[in-house]
């Protein structure tokens, strides 16, 4: 049946000190998501008299007041007709791994027993689900304990987040950001659960503690019969879910007519895939029992084909490069005001946003006006801190011709973007004159035999290589002989490094 492709961040963690910002979080979530399973974070660092730092639940009174605020927000969203599922992070004694608990209605009791089994037994009657995350950490020390896993209570797992990729122990995307939690291990990774024969789907979501829906930390998609709360929840329970590392992909995959996450019968079956991405597709990997079965290489299949007179193409407009804050402290935050005008049509605009302060002011058929705010900080590598540079992007899908010239205005300066040139490669644009003026104002004339200082202190943006529709769309059909007890899944890679992980089909 046809499904809605609905996007969310299932791991956005507002803390106690951020409860007063819930309205801001909610309004931002509505800009970048189709629904929101909020994951309240009831923990904080407690310092002992000797200075040791222990993470623990916050005081009971604060915890209960915060949970009441989360439930109130869910009811407010429900009144506005937008699905918000209340939830919270559960960690227990660390032996079973961290999980985010979500409730199907706007009510629910927050409980914190020590073990996963106790949590399941207490909450399963309410219809709640508990989604494990950063599963590949050390067993017994917040890594996933697959031996205690209940697939009905936890239908899928978080395979990618700000921590990195938990799929396996040797994939190309590591888990190196949170050094204090150590590297990943094969004992607890997502594939270890599948190797046990557990029917568990997969998603990506942020583990974000500053803003919901940070695109750089991953998002999840659920295939739902409609945008209603009930149909979204049914899609989650049925494992019709997948995750992306950054940009969004519409992945319509069936095996023998069954949807992703479903059980399929042994024997001959056709794999059907219709894929639309935000950038050029490099390859699709078909995995059987976590081993590469077949690689569908898309690179090299479209580049030499002549383009029609009118065609669709996508490109990413990315902002955020600028001077070091130790030189220009006021450069920690930058407002970009822009407008794109096209001779043809703007077909779609995708928001790849990481922080608050972003806005599409007006979108019409031939123009789009936007305001983006980029941030720089010094928190890289710290516990739950964002990375140093927070870049903001828009992906435009445009219909036009090879000889068209797009007009881009940024901060009052006009740039011509010839489509022919955009298809050839990425271009960087710098506010060079403004940088030179700022340097002269602060330091006086600074002659040098090269322009390092001016270039390094200039705010910059880039227009990534454009890709025609033949590059970011793929249709594929493959007959397979399904073996009982096996599981089959897809992994997608784009040429820009973005990835997607699709919940398996389980042959039973």
Short mmCIF file of C-alpha atoms in Angstrom, two decimals:
data_model
loop_
_atom_site.label_atom_id
_atom_site.label_comp_id
_atom_site.label_asym_id
_atom_site.label_seq_id
_atom_site.Cartn_x
_atom_site.Cartn_y
_atom_site.Cartn_z
CA UNK A 1 0.00 0.00 0.00
CA UNK A 2 1.19 3.58 -0.47
CA UNK A 3 2.77 5.12 2.61
CA UNK A 4 3.60 8.55 3.89
CA UNK A 5 7.34 9.04 4.48
CA UNK A 6 7.46 10.80 7.85
CA UNK A 7 10.66 12.11 9.44
CA UNK A 8 11.67 12.61 13.06
CA UNK A 9 14.54 12.77 15.51
CA UNK A 10 13.77 10.08 18.10
CA UNK A 11 16.65 11.09 20.34
CA UNK A 12 16.43 14.74 21.29
CA UNK A 13 17.18 15.07 25.02
CA UNK A 14 16.00 18.24 26.81
CA UNK A 15 17.52 18.42 30.30
CA UNK A 16 16.09 19.83 33.50
CA UNK A 17 17.69 23.23 32.90
CA UNK A 18 16.12 23.32 29.40
CA UNK A 19 12.51 22.63 30.39
CA UNK A 20 11.80 26.34 30.16
CA UNK A 21 12.88 26.13 26.49
CA UNK A 22 10.42 23.37 25.53
CA UNK A 23 8.28 25.76 23.51
CA UNK A 24 11.33 26.78 21.46
CA UNK A 25 12.29 23.14 20.96
CA UNK A 26 8.75 22.32 19.89
CA UNK A 27 8.49 25.15 17.36
CA UNK A 28 11.86 24.20 15.85
CA UNK A 29 10.86 20.52 15.73
CA UNK A 30 7.78 21.42 13.72
CA UNK A 31 10.02 23.08 11.12
CA UNK A 32 12.25 20.05 10.56
CA UNK A 33 10.11 17.02 11.50
CA UNK A 34 6.74 15.48 10.71
CA UNK A 35 6.27 14.22 14.28
CA UNK A 36 8.36 14.18 17.44
CA UNK A 37 9.02 11.40 19.96
CA UNK A 38 10.63 13.60 22.64
CA UNK A 39 13.17 11.91 24.93
CA UNK A 40 13.39 13.90 28.17
CA UNK A 41 16.78 13.46 29.89
CA UNK A 42 16.30 13.03 33.67
CA UNK A 43 20.00 12.81 34.53
CA UNK A 44 22.67 15.29 35.59
CA UNK A 45 26.21 15.25 36.91
CA UNK A 46 26.42 15.00 40.71
CA UNK A 47 29.73 15.93 42.29
CA UNK A 48 30.88 14.16 45.42
CA UNK A 49 32.53 16.14 48.27
CA UNK A 50 35.90 15.03 46.89
CA UNK A 51 35.09 16.31 43.38
CA UNK A 52 34.28 13.03 41.59
CA UNK A 53 31.62 13.37 38.89
CA UNK A 54 28.77 10.85 38.91
CA UNK A 55 25.82 10.89 36.51
CA UNK A 56 22.58 10.29 38.38
CA UNK A 57 18.86 10.97 38.33
CA UNK A 58 17.94 14.52 39.31
CA UNK A 59 15.95 15.11 42.54
CA UNK A 60 12.51 13.49 42.56
CA UNK A 61 10.56 16.75 42.80
CA UNK A 62 12.34 18.24 39.77
CA UNK A 63 11.99 15.02 37.83
CA UNK A 64 8.22 14.85 38.36
CA UNK A 65 7.70 18.53 37.55
CA UNK A 66 9.71 18.13 34.33
CA UNK A 67 7.72 15.07 33.31
CA UNK A 68 4.47 16.93 33.87
CA UNK A 69 5.80 19.66 31.55
CA UNK A 70 6.64 17.07 28.85
CA UNK A 71 3.14 15.55 29.08
CA UNK A 72 1.61 19.02 28.93
CA UNK A 73 3.59 19.75 25.75
CA UNK A 74 2.35 16.49 24.22
CA UNK A 75 -1.25 17.45 24.98
CA UNK A 76 -0.68 20.93 23.51
CA UNK A 77 0.74 19.43 20.32
CA UNK A 78 -2.19 17.01 20.16
CA UNK A 79 -4.60 19.94 20.37
CA UNK A 80 -2.77 21.56 17.45
CA UNK A 81 -3.09 18.35 15.44
CA UNK A 82 0.62 17.50 15.44
CA UNK A 83 1.82 14.12 16.78
CA UNK A 84 4.22 14.42 19.73
CA UNK A 85 4.94 11.22 21.64
CA UNK A 86 6.15 11.76 25.23
CA UNK A 87 9.25 9.85 26.21
CA UNK A 88 12.35 9.78 28.36
CA UNK A 89 15.79 8.20 28.53
CA UNK A 90 16.24 5.14 30.74
CA UNK A 91 19.67 3.82 31.72
CA UNK A 92 19.14 1.58 34.75
CA UNK A 93 22.32 0.18 36.24
CA UNK A 94 24.09 0.25 32.86
CA UNK A 95 24.13 -3.51 32.39
CA UNK A 96 21.44 -3.64 29.68
CA UNK A 97 22.36 -0.51 27.72
CA UNK A 98 20.61 2.84 27.34
CA UNK A 99 17.07 3.01 25.95
CA UNK A 100 14.61 5.76 25.11
CA UNK A 101 11.07 4.97 26.28
CA UNK A 102 8.11 6.33 24.30
CA UNK A 103 4.37 6.20 24.96
CA UNK A 104 1.65 5.88 22.29
CA UNK A 105 -0.63 8.45 23.94
CA UNK A 106 -0.09 11.80 25.63
CA UNK A 107 0.08 10.07 29.01
CA UNK A 108 2.56 7.72 30.61
CA UNK A 109 4.34 6.95 33.86
CA UNK A 110 8.10 7.55 33.99
CA UNK A 111 9.80 4.67 35.81
CA UNK A 112 13.48 3.96 36.47
CA UNK A 113 14.02 0.35 37.54
CA UNK A 114 17.56 -1.00 37.46
CA UNK A 115 17.16 -3.62 34.70
CA UNK A 116 15.63 -3.83 31.23
CA UNK A 117 13.45 -6.80 32.22
CA UNK A 118 11.92 -4.80 35.07
CA UNK A 119 11.33 -1.86 32.75
CA UNK A 120 9.63 -4.07 30.16
CA UNK A 121 7.43 -5.82 32.69
CA UNK A 122 6.32 -2.52 34.20
CA UNK A 123 5.67 -0.59 30.96
CA UNK A 124 4.74 -3.15 28.32
CA UNK A 125 1.05 -3.18 29.37
CA UNK A 126 0.87 0.56 28.61
CA UNK A 127 1.88 -0.04 25.00
CA UNK A 128 5.20 1.76 25.48
CA UNK A 129 8.30 0.91 23.47
CA UNK A 130 11.97 1.22 24.48
CA UNK A 131 14.54 1.92 21.76
CA UNK A 132 18.21 1.05 22.48
CA UNK A 133 20.89 3.48 21.35
CA UNK A 134 24.69 3.68 20.94
CA UNK A 135 24.43 -0.10 21.29
CA UNK A 136 28.06 -0.95 20.41
CA UNK A 137 29.69 0.29 23.62
CA UNK A 138 31.25 -2.07 26.17
CA UNK A 139 28.93 -4.75 27.59
CA UNK A 140 28.02 -3.97 31.17
CA UNK A 141 29.03 -0.34 30.72
CA UNK A 142 26.05 1.09 28.82
CA UNK A 143 26.45 -1.14 25.74
CA UNK A 144 23.44 -3.17 24.62
CA UNK A 145 22.73 -6.53 26.29
CA UNK A 146 21.11 -8.50 23.47
CA UNK A 147 20.55 -11.47 25.77
CA UNK A 148 17.75 -9.61 27.56
CA UNK A 149 16.22 -7.99 24.44
CA UNK A 150 12.47 -8.23 23.81
CA UNK A 151 11.65 -7.41 20.14
CA UNK A 152 8.02 -6.58 20.94
CA UNK A 153 9.04 -4.02 23.56
CA UNK A 154 11.99 -2.79 21.46
CA UNK A 155 11.08 -3.29 17.76
CA UNK A 156 14.13 -1.42 16.43
CA UNK A 157 17.45 0.02 17.56
CA UNK A 158 19.35 3.23 16.91
CA UNK A 159 22.20 2.36 14.55
CA UNK A 160 23.64 5.88 14.07
CA UNK A 161 23.72 9.09 16.14
CA UNK A 162 26.09 11.80 17.32
CA UNK A 163 28.11 8.95 18.86
CA UNK A 164 28.74 7.45 15.42
CA UNK A 165 27.68 4.16 13.87
CA UNK A 166 26.83 1.13 16.03
CA UNK A 167 26.18 -1.20 13.09
CA UNK A 168 29.38 -3.20 13.53
CA UNK A 169 32.93 -2.87 14.83
CA UNK A 170 34.76 -2.20 11.55
CA UNK A 171 32.53 -0.05 9.31
CA UNK A 172 33.74 3.25 7.85
CA UNK A 173 31.86 5.46 10.33
CA UNK A 174 33.39 4.95 13.77
CA UNK A 175 32.29 5.82 17.30
CA UNK A 176 35.08 8.17 18.29
CA UNK A 177 33.34 11.32 19.48
CA UNK A 178 32.69 10.42 23.11
CA UNK A 179 36.13 9.31 24.21
CA UNK A 180 35.07 8.71 27.80
CA UNK A 181 32.71 5.92 26.68
CA UNK A 182 35.42 4.12 24.73
CA UNK A 183 35.43 2.63 21.22
CA UNK A 184 32.84 0.25 19.80
CA UNK A 185 32.94 -3.53 20.08
CA UNK A 186 31.46 -6.39 18.03
CA UNK A 187 29.99 -7.95 21.20
CA UNK A 188 27.18 -5.43 21.50
CA UNK A 189 26.84 -3.91 18.01
CA UNK A 190 23.62 -3.96 15.99
CA UNK A 191 24.79 -6.87 13.87
CA UNK A 192 25.40 -8.91 17.03
CA UNK A 193 21.68 -8.68 17.75
CA UNK A 194 20.80 -9.83 14.23
CA UNK A 195 23.32 -12.68 14.51
CA UNK A 196 21.36 -13.91 17.54
CA UNK A 197 18.28 -14.21 15.34
CA UNK A 198 16.58 -11.20 16.94
CA UNK A 199 14.06 -9.42 14.73
CA UNK A 200 15.08 -5.81 15.26
CA UNK A 201 14.82 -2.90 12.85
CA UNK A 202 17.12 0.10 12.67
CA UNK A 203 16.94 3.90 12.71
CA UNK A 204 19.27 6.88 13.07
CA UNK A 205 18.65 9.74 15.47
CA UNK A 206 20.71 12.41 17.09
CA UNK A 207 21.36 11.96 20.81
CA UNK A 208 21.02 15.73 20.71
CA UNK A 209 21.12 17.74 23.93
CA UNK A 210 20.99 21.27 22.51
CA UNK A 211 18.43 21.34 19.70
CA UNK A 212 16.11 18.71 18.21
CA UNK A 213 16.62 17.41 14.70
CA UNK A 214 20.30 18.15 14.11
CA UNK A 215 20.74 16.82 10.59
CA UNK A 216 24.45 16.03 11.04
CA UNK A 217 23.57 13.49 13.76
CA UNK A 218 21.02 11.51 11.78
CA UNK A 219 17.26 11.28 11.34
CA UNK A 220 14.76 8.45 11.09
CA UNK A 221 11.88 7.81 8.71
CA UNK A 222 8.75 5.76 9.32
CA UNK A 223 6.44 4.54 6.58
CA UNK A 224 2.95 5.25 7.88
CA UNK A 225 -0.48 4.81 6.33
CA UNK A 226 -1.27 8.42 7.29
CA UNK A 227 0.02 11.25 9.46
CA UNK A 228 -2.22 10.26 12.34
CA UNK A 229 -0.79 9.33 15.72
CA UNK A 230 -2.22 5.81 15.48
CA UNK A 231 -0.79 5.10 12.02
CA UNK A 232 2.64 6.47 12.94
CA UNK A 233 2.72 4.23 16.01
CA UNK A 234 1.64 1.22 13.95
CA UNK A 235 4.51 1.90 11.53
CA UNK A 236 6.97 2.03 14.41
CA UNK A 237 5.75 -1.23 15.92
CA UNK A 238 5.88 -2.91 12.49
CA UNK A 239 9.53 -1.86 12.03
CA UNK A 240 8.75 0.06 8.84
CA UNK A 241 11.64 2.36 9.66
CA UNK A 242 15.07 3.34 8.40
CA UNK A 243 17.72 5.91 9.26
CA UNK A 244 19.96 8.35 7.41
CA UNK A 245 23.27 9.82 8.56
CA UNK A 246 22.50 13.31 7.24
CA UNK A 247 20.44 14.10 4.14
CA UNK A 248 17.05 12.51 3.60
CA UNK A 249 16.34 9.68 1.18
CA UNK A 250 12.99 8.29 0.10
CA UNK A 251 13.51 4.53 0.13
CA UNK A 252 10.67 2.37 -1.17
CA UNK A 253 11.85 -1.21 -0.79
CA UNK A 254 9.84 -4.43 -0.80
CA UNK A 255 10.83 -8.09 -0.82
CA UNK A 256 8.29 -10.49 -2.26
CA UNK A 257 5.77 -7.67 -1.84
CA UNK A 258 6.48 -7.35 1.90
CA UNK A 259 7.45 -4.03 3.48
CA UNK A 260 10.75 -3.34 5.24
CA UNK A 261 10.88 -4.80 8.73
CA UNK A 262 8.38 -7.54 7.83
CA UNK A 263 8.59 -11.31 7.86
CA UNK A 264 8.78 -12.97 4.44
CA UNK A 265 8.33 -16.57 3.38
CA UNK A 266 11.26 -18.70 2.19
CA UNK A 267 11.71 -19.34 -1.51
CA UNK A 268 11.94 -17.13 -4.62
CA UNK A 269 11.09 -13.46 -4.15
CA UNK A 270 11.81 -10.22 -5.97
CA UNK A 271 13.60 -7.34 -4.27
CA UNK A 272 12.14 -4.06 -5.51
CA UNK A 273 13.82 -0.73 -4.77
CA UNK A 274 12.86 2.81 -5.71
CA UNK A 275 15.29 5.31 -4.23
CA UNK A 276 15.41 9.11 -4.35
CA UNK A 277 18.26 10.87 -2.55
CA UNK A 278 19.46 14.42 -1.98
CA UNK A 279 22.72 13.87 -3.84
CA UNK A 280 24.28 11.47 -6.33
CA UNK A 281 23.89 7.82 -5.30
CA UNK A 282 27.13 5.89 -5.23
CA UNK A 283 25.97 2.36 -4.40
CA UNK A 284 23.41 0.21 -2.65
CA UNK A 285 24.60 -2.80 -0.67
CA UNK A 286 22.33 -5.83 -0.28
CA UNK A 287 23.28 -7.70 2.89
CA UNK A 288 22.29 -11.25 3.80
CA UNK A 289 22.96 -12.18 7.41
CA UNK A 290 25.24 -9.13 7.72
CA UNK A 291 27.40 -10.27 4.78
CA UNK A 292 27.47 -8.43 1.46
CA UNK A 293 25.35 -10.43 -0.99
CA UNK A 294 25.31 -7.99 -3.89
CA UNK A 295 26.49 -4.45 -4.58
CA UNK A 296 24.42 -2.27 -6.89
CA UNK A 297 26.83 0.39 -8.15
CA UNK A 298 25.08 3.50 -9.47
CA UNK A 299 28.19 5.61 -10.02
CA UNK A 300 29.25 5.32 -13.64
CA UNK A 301 25.76 4.53 -14.95
CA UNK A 302 24.54 8.06 -15.61
CA UNK A 303 27.47 10.49 -15.96
CA UNK A 304 27.93 10.18 -19.75
CA UNK A 305 24.24 10.15 -20.65
CA UNK A 306 23.10 13.29 -22.51
CA UNK A 307 20.77 15.55 -20.57
CA UNK A 308 17.34 16.42 -21.95
CA UNK A 309 16.47 20.02 -22.77
CA UNK A 310 14.71 20.39 -19.42
CA UNK A 311 15.65 18.28 -16.41
CA UNK A 312 15.52 18.23 -12.63
CA UNK A 313 18.69 18.63 -10.59
CA UNK A 314 19.62 19.04 -6.92
CA UNK A 315 22.36 20.99 -5.21
CA UNK A 316 23.24 21.86 -1.64
CA UNK A 317 23.86 25.43 -0.49
CA UNK A 318 25.92 25.26 2.71
CA UNK A 319 26.90 28.06 5.09
CA UNK A 320 29.15 28.26 8.14
CA UNK A 321 32.84 28.84 7.47
CA UNK A 322 34.35 31.91 9.09
CA UNK A 323 37.16 33.44 11.15
CA UNK A 324 38.44 31.99 14.39
CA UNK A 325 36.70 33.45 17.41
CA UNK A 326 40.03 34.17 19.13
CA UNK A 327 40.71 36.71 16.37
CA UNK A 328 37.16 38.02 15.97
CA UNK A 329 35.09 37.04 19.03
CA UNK A 330 31.96 38.50 17.46
CA UNK A 331 32.23 35.92 14.66
CA UNK A 332 30.87 33.15 16.92
CA UNK A 333 27.45 33.77 15.39
CA UNK A 334 26.69 34.80 11.82
CA UNK A 335 23.37 35.69 10.21
CA UNK A 336 23.14 34.91 6.50
CA UNK A 337 20.35 36.51 4.49
CA UNK A 338 19.83 34.95 1.09
CA UNK A 339 17.58 34.63 -1.87
CA UNK A 340 17.68 32.16 -4.77
CA UNK A 341 16.00 32.96 -8.09
CA UNK A 342 15.70 30.43 -10.91
CA UNK A 343 14.57 30.75 -14.54
CA UNK A 344 12.71 27.44 -14.29
CA UNK A 345 10.99 26.05 -11.18
CA UNK A 346 11.96 25.21 -7.62
CA UNK A 347 10.55 21.73 -7.09
CA UNK A 348 11.50 21.24 -3.44
CA UNK A 349 13.64 22.59 -0.61
CA UNK A 350 15.12 20.28 2.04
CA UNK A 351 16.25 21.75 5.37
CA UNK A 352 19.55 20.42 6.69
CA UNK A 353 19.64 22.39 9.93
CA UNK A 354 21.63 21.92 13.13
CA UNK A 355 20.72 24.83 15.41
CA UNK A 356 17.96 27.25 16.24
CA UNK A 357 17.56 30.47 14.26
CA UNK A 358 16.83 29.10 10.78
CA UNK A 359 13.97 30.26 8.58
CA UNK A 360 12.62 29.98 5.06
CA UNK A 361 11.05 33.41 4.81
CA UNK A 362 9.19 32.84 1.55
CA UNK A 363 9.15 30.08 -1.04
CA UNK A 364 7.59 30.51 -4.45
CA UNK A 365 7.85 28.64 -7.74
CA UNK A 366 10.83 30.65 -8.98
CA UNK A 367 12.38 32.02 -5.80
CA UNK A 368 13.21 31.19 -2.21
CA UNK A 369 14.17 33.69 0.46
CA UNK A 370 15.88 32.42 3.61
CA UNK A 371 17.67 33.48 6.80
CA UNK A 372 20.20 31.12 8.35
CA UNK A 373 22.29 31.55 11.51
CA UNK A 374 25.55 29.65 11.88
CA UNK A 375 27.42 29.17 15.15
CA UNK A 376 30.98 28.53 16.20
CA UNK A 377 31.99 27.32 19.65
CA UNK A 378 34.78 25.75 21.66
CA UNK A 379 32.95 22.73 23.06
CA UNK A 380 34.25 20.12 20.63
CA UNK A 381 34.93 16.80 22.34
CA UNK A 382 33.22 17.70 25.60
CA UNK A 383 30.52 15.59 27.20
CA UNK A 384 27.34 16.06 25.15
CA UNK A 385 28.80 19.19 23.57
CA UNK A 386 28.17 20.10 19.92
CA UNK A 387 30.95 20.05 17.40
CA UNK A 388 32.88 23.29 16.97
CA UNK A 389 31.31 24.48 13.73
CA UNK A 390 27.57 24.16 13.14
CA UNK A 391 26.92 24.56 9.44
CA UNK A 392 23.46 25.05 7.98
CA UNK A 393 22.29 23.93 4.54
CA UNK A 394 19.42 23.92 2.11
CA UNK A 395 19.09 21.34 -0.66
CA UNK A 396 17.27 22.76 -3.66
CA UNK A 397 15.65 20.65 -6.35
CA UNK A 398 15.25 22.76 -9.47
CA UNK A 399 13.82 22.14 -12.92
CA UNK A 400 15.73 23.94 -15.61
CA UNK A 401 18.04 23.75 -18.61
CA UNK A 402 21.75 23.34 -19.12
CA UNK A 403 22.21 26.96 -20.16
CA UNK A 404 20.17 28.44 -17.31
CA UNK A 405 21.85 30.77 -14.84
CA UNK A 406 20.56 30.83 -11.26
CA UNK A 407 20.80 34.08 -9.32
CA UNK A 408 21.87 33.85 -5.68
CA UNK A 409 21.95 36.88 -3.39
CA UNK A 410 23.73 36.54 -0.03
CA UNK A 411 24.00 39.49 2.37
CA UNK A 412 23.26 41.90 -0.46
CA UNK A 413 25.91 40.52 -2.84
CA UNK A 414 24.78 38.85 -6.05
CA UNK A 415 26.29 35.65 -7.45
CA UNK A 416 25.57 34.00 -10.79
CA UNK A 417 25.33 30.21 -10.75
CA UNK A 418 25.46 28.76 -14.29
CA UNK A 419 23.84 25.33 -14.29
CA UNK A 420 26.50 23.97 -16.63
CA UNK A 421 29.19 24.99 -14.13
CA UNK A 422 27.23 23.69 -11.16
CA UNK A 423 27.11 20.23 -12.70
CA UNK A 424 30.89 20.25 -13.12
CA UNK A 425 31.79 20.65 -9.46
CA UNK A 426 31.67 22.47 -6.13
CA UNK A 427 32.40 26.18 -5.83
CA UNK A 428 33.34 28.19 -2.72
CA UNK A 429 32.28 31.82 -2.34
CA UNK A 430 33.93 34.07 0.25
CA UNK A 431 33.02 37.49 1.60
CA UNK A 432 36.56 38.54 0.78
CA UNK A 433 36.16 42.30 0.65
CA UNK A 434 34.32 42.35 3.97
CA UNK A 435 37.11 40.30 5.54
CA UNK A 436 39.78 42.66 4.27
CA UNK A 437 37.85 45.64 5.66
CA UNK A 438 37.42 43.99 9.09
CA UNK A 439 41.12 43.18 9.28
CA UNK A 440 42.12 46.73 8.33
CA UNK A 441 39.72 48.18 10.88
CA UNK A 442 41.13 46.05 13.71
CA UNK A 443 44.80 45.69 12.79
CA UNK A 444 45.49 48.38 10.22
CA UNK A 445 47.15 47.55 6.87
CA UNK A 446 48.60 44.02 6.96
CA UNK A 447 50.49 43.54 3.68
CA UNK A 448 51.74 40.03 3.06
CA UNK A 449 52.98 38.08 0.05
CA UNK A 450 49.93 35.79 0.22
CA UNK A 451 46.31 36.21 1.29
CA UNK A 452 46.11 33.63 4.10
CA UNK A 453 44.99 36.07 6.76
CA UNK A 454 42.24 37.59 4.62
CA UNK A 455 41.02 34.23 3.35
CA UNK A 456 41.08 32.59 6.78
CA UNK A 457 39.09 35.45 8.30
CA UNK A 458 36.47 35.54 5.54
CA UNK A 459 32.98 34.13 6.00
CA UNK A 460 32.41 31.51 3.31
CA UNK A 461 29.70 29.36 1.84
CA UNK A 462 29.76 26.68 -0.79
CA UNK A 463 27.53 25.48 -3.58
CA UNK A 464 28.05 21.75 -3.74
CA UNK A 465 28.21 19.97 -7.09
CA UNK A 466 24.76 19.71 -8.66
CA UNK A 467 23.40 16.29 -9.56
CA UNK A 468 20.80 15.59 -12.27
CA UNK A 469 17.81 13.40 -11.46
CA UNK A 470 19.48 10.38 -13.07
CA UNK A 471 22.17 10.63 -10.37
CA UNK A 472 19.92 10.81 -7.31
CA UNK A 473 17.19 8.42 -8.46
CA UNK A 474 17.56 4.66 -8.73
CA UNK A 475 15.15 1.87 -9.61
CA UNK A 476 16.31 -1.69 -9.14
CA UNK A 477 14.77 -5.16 -9.31
CA UNK A 478 16.54 -8.37 -8.27
CA UNK A 479 15.24 -11.94 -7.87
CA UNK A 480 16.48 -13.61 -4.69
CA UNK A 481 16.18 -17.10 -3.24
CA UNK A 482 15.26 -16.55 0.40
CA UNK A 483 16.59 -18.97 2.98
CA UNK A 484 14.68 -19.67 6.20
CA UNK A 485 16.28 -18.11 9.25
CA UNK A 486 18.11 -15.45 7.23
CA UNK A 487 17.63 -11.70 7.23
CA UNK A 488 18.11 -9.33 4.29
CA UNK A 489 18.69 -5.60 4.46
CA UNK A 490 19.93 -2.59 2.48
CA UNK A 491 22.64 -0.04 3.10
CA UNK A 492 22.88 3.04 0.86
CA UNK A 493 25.90 5.28 0.23
CA UNK A 494 25.86 8.62 -1.57
CA UNK A 495 28.91 10.07 -3.32
CA UNK A 496 29.10 12.82 -0.68
CA UNK A 497 29.44 10.22 2.09
CA UNK A 498 25.86 10.31 3.38
CA UNK A 499 24.47 6.89 4.28
CA UNK A 500 21.19 5.13 5.01
CA UNK A 501 20.43 1.92 6.89
CA UNK A 502 17.17 0.07 6.18
CA UNK A 503 15.40 -2.29 8.58
CA UNK A 504 15.82 -5.95 7.54
CA UNK A 505 13.35 -8.35 6.03
CA UNK A 506 13.20 -11.47 8.18
CA UNK A 507 12.76 -14.83 6.44
CA UNK A 508 10.74 -17.08 8.72
#
